[in-house]
PDB file of C-alpha atoms in Angstrom:
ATOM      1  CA  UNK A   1     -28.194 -97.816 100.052  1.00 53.00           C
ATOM      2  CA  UNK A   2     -29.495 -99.247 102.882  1.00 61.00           C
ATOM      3  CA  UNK A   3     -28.210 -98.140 106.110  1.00 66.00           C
ATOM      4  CA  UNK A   4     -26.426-101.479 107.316  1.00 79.00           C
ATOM      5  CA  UNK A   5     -24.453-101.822 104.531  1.00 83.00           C
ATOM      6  CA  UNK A   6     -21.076-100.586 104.080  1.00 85.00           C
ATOM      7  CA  UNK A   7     -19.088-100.023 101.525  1.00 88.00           C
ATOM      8  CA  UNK A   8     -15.158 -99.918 101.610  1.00 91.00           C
ATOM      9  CA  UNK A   9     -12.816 -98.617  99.412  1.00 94.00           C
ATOM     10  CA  UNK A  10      -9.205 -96.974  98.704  1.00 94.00           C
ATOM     11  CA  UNK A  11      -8.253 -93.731  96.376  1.00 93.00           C
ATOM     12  CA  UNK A  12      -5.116 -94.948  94.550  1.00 93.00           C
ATOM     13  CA  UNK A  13      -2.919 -92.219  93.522  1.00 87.00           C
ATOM     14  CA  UNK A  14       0.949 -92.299  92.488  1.00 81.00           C
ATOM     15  CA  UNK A  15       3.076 -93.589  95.962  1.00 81.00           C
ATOM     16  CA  UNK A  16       0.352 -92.025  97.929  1.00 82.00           C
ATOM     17  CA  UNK A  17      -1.903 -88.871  98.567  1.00 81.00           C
ATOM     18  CA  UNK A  18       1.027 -86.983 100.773  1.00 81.00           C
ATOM     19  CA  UNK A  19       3.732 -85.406  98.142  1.00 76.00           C
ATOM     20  CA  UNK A  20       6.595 -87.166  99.894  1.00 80.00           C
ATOM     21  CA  UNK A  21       5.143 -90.383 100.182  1.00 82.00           C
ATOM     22  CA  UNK A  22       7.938 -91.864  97.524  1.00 80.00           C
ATOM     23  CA  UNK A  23      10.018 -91.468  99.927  1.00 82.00           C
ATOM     24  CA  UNK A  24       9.006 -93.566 102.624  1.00 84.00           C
ATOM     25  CA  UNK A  25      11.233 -96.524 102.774  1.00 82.00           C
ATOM     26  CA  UNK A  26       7.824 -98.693 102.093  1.00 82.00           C
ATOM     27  CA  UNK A  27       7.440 -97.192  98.765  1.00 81.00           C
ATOM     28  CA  UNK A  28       8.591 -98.174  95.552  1.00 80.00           C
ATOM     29  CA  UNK A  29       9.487 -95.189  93.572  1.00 78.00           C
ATOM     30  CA  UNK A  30      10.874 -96.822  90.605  1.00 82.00           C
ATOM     31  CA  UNK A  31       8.373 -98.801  89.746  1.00 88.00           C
ATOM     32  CA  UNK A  32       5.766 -95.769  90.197  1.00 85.00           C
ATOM     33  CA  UNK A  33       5.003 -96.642  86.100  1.00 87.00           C
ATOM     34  CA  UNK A  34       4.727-100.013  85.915  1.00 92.00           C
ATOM     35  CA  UNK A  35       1.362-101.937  85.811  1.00 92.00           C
ATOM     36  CA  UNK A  36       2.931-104.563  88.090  1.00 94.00           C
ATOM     37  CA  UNK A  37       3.142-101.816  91.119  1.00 92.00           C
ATOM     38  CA  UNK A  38      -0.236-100.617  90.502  1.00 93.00           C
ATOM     39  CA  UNK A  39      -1.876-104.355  89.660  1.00 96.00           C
ATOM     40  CA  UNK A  40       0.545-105.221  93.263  1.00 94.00           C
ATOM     41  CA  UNK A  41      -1.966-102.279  95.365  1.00 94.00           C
ATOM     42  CA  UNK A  42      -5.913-103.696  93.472  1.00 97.00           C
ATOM     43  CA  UNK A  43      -4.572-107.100  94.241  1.00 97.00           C
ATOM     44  CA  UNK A  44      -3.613-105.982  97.646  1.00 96.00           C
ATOM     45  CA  UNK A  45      -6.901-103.845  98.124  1.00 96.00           C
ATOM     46  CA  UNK A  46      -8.819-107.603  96.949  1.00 97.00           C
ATOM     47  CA  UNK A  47      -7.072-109.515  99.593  1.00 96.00           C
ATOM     48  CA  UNK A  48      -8.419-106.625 102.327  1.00 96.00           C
ATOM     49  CA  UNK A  49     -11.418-108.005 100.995  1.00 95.00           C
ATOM     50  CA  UNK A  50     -12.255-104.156  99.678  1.00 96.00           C
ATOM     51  CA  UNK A  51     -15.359-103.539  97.921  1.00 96.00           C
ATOM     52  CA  UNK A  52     -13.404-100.990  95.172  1.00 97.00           C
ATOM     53  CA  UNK A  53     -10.825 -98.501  94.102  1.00 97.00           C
ATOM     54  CA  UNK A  54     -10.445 -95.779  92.824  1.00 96.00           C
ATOM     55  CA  UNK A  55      -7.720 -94.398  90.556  1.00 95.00           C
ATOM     56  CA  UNK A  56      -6.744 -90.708  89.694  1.00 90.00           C
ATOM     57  CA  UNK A  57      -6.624 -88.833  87.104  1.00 87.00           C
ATOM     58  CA  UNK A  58      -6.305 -85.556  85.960  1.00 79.00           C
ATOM     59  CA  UNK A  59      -5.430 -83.062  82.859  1.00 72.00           C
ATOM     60  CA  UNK A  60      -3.881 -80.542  84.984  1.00 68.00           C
ATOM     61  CA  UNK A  61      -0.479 -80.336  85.319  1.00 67.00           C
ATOM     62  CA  UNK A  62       0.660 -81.371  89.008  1.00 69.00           C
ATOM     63  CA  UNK A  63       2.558 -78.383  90.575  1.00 69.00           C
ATOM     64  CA  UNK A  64       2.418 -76.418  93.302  1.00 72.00           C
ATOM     65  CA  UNK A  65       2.321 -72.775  91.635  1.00 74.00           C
ATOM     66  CA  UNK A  66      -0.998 -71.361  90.189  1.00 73.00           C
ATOM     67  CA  UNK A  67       0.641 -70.239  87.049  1.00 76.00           C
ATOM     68  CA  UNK A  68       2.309 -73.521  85.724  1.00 74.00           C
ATOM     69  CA  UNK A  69       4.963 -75.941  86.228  1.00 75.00           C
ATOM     70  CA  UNK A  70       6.972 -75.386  89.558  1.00 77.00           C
ATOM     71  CA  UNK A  71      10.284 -77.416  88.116  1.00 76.00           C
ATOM     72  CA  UNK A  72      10.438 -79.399  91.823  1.00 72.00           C
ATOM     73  CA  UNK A  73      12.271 -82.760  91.347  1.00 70.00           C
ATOM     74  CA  UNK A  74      11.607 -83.803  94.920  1.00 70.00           C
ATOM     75  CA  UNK A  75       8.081 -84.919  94.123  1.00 68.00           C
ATOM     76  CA  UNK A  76       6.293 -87.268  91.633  1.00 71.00           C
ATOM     77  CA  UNK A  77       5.132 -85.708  88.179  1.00 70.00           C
ATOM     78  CA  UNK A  78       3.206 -87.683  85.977  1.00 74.00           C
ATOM     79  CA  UNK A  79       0.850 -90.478  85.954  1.00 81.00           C
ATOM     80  CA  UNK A  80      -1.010 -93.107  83.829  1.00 87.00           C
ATOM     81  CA  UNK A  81      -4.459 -92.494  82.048  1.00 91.00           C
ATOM     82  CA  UNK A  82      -6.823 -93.999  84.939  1.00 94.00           C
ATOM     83  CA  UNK A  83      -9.231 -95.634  82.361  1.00 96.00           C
ATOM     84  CA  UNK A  84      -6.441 -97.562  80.669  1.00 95.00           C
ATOM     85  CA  UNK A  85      -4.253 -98.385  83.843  1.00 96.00           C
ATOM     86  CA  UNK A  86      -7.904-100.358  85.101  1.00 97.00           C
ATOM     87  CA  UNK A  87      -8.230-101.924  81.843  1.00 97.00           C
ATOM     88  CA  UNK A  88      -4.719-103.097  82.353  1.00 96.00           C
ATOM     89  CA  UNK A  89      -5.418-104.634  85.672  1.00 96.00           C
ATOM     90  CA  UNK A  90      -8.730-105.709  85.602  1.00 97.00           C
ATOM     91  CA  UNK A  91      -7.710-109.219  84.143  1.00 96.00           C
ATOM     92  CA  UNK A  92      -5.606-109.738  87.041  1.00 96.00           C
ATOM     93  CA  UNK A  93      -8.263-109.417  89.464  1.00 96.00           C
ATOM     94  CA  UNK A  94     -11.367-111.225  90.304  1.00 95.00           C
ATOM     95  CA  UNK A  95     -13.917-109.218  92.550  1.00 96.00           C
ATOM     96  CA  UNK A  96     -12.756-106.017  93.318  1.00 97.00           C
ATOM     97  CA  UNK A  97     -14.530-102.521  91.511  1.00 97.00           C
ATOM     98  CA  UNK A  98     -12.088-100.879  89.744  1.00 98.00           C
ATOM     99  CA  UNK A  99     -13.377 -96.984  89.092  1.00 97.00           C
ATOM    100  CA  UNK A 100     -11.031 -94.788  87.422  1.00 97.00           C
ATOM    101  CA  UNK A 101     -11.215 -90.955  87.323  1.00 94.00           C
ATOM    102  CA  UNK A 102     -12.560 -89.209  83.705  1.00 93.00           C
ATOM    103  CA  UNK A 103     -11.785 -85.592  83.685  1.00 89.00           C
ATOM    104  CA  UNK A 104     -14.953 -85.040  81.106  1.00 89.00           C
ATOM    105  CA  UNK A 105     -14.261 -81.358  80.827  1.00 87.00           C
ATOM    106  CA  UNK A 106     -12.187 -81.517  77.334  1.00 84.00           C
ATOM    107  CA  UNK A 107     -12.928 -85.093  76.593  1.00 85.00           C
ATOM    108  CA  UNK A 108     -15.659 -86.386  73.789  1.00 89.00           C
ATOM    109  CA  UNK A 109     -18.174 -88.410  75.626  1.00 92.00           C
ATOM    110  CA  UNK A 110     -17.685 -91.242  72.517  1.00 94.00           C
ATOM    111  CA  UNK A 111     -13.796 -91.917  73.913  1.00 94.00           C
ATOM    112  CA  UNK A 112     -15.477 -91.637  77.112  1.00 93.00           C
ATOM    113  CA  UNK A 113     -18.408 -93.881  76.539  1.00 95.00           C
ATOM    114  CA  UNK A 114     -15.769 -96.335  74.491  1.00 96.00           C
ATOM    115  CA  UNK A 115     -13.121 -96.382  76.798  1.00 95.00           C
ATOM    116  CA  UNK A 116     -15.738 -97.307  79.667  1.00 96.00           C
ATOM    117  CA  UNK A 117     -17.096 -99.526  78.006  1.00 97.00           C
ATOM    118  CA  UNK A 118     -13.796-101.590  77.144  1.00 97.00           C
ATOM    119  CA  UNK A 119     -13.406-101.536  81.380  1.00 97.00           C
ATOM    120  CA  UNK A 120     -16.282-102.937  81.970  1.00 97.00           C
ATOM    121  CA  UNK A 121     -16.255-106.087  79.164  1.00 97.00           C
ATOM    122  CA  UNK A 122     -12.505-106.470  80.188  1.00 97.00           C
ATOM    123  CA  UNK A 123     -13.654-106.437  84.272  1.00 97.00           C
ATOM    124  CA  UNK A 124     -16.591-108.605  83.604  1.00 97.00           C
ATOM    125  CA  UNK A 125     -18.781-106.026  84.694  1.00 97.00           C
ATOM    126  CA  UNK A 126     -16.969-104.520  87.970  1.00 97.00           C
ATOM    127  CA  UNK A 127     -16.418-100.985  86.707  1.00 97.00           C
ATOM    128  CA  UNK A 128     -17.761 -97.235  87.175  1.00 96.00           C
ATOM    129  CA  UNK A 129     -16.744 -94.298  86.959  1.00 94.00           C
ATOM    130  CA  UNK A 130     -15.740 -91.224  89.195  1.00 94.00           C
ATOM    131  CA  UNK A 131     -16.194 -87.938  86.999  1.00 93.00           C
ATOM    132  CA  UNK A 132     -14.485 -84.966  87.405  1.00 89.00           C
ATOM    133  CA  UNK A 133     -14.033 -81.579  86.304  1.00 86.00           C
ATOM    134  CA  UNK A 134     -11.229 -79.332  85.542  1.00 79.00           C
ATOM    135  CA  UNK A 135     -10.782 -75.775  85.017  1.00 70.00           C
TER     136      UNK A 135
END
């Protein structure tokens, strides 16, 4: 990459990175699971005129203790698989990248390599990938 180009983008995850950000009068905490609220922020995102997102994803659990769940109500647990959550939305956009994260530490690279490839025929060609690891 050359060095007078820049890129833009935006890390999608749940209401927001902080844990209370559900709460924020802004947010939308009820429709947290819907593909409307997350097709609402890429279609948002294309309208900045954003170059791509990225989506989160994990296959740890999401606590705050070391050793397991932490039973808190008072912040958002769960979240969709990133892959098919952009597969979802990428008919409802035009030009934005949409780059979901694969945890690739447990998963077969075939449902990897499949599940990629049915982003990136469904995007017409606007997809990648942000690997990651878990322990």
């Amino acid at each position: 990459m050359s060095a007078d180009h820049l890129h833009l983008a935006v890390a999608l995850d749940g209401a927001g990175w902080h844990p209370a950000a559900w709460r924020d009068p802004a947010a939308s905490p009820k429709e947290l699971f819907t593909a409307a609220y997350w097709a609402g922020l890429v279609a948002e995102a294309e309208r900045g005129l954003l170059d791509f997102v990225t989506i989160e994803d994990t296959l740890a659990l999401q606590t705050t203790r070391l050793d397991g769940p932490d039973g808190r109500t008072d912040q958002v647990r769960g979240r969709f698989d990133a892959v098919l959550l952009a597969s979802r939305i990428a008919p409802l956009s035009r030009y934005i990248g949409l780059v979901p994260t694969v945890t690739t530490t447990h998963t077969e690279p075939f449902h990897v390599a499949g599940a990629l490839a049915t982003l990136d025929h469904v995007s017409g060609g606007r997809a990648g990938w942000r690997v990651q690891l878990s322990g």
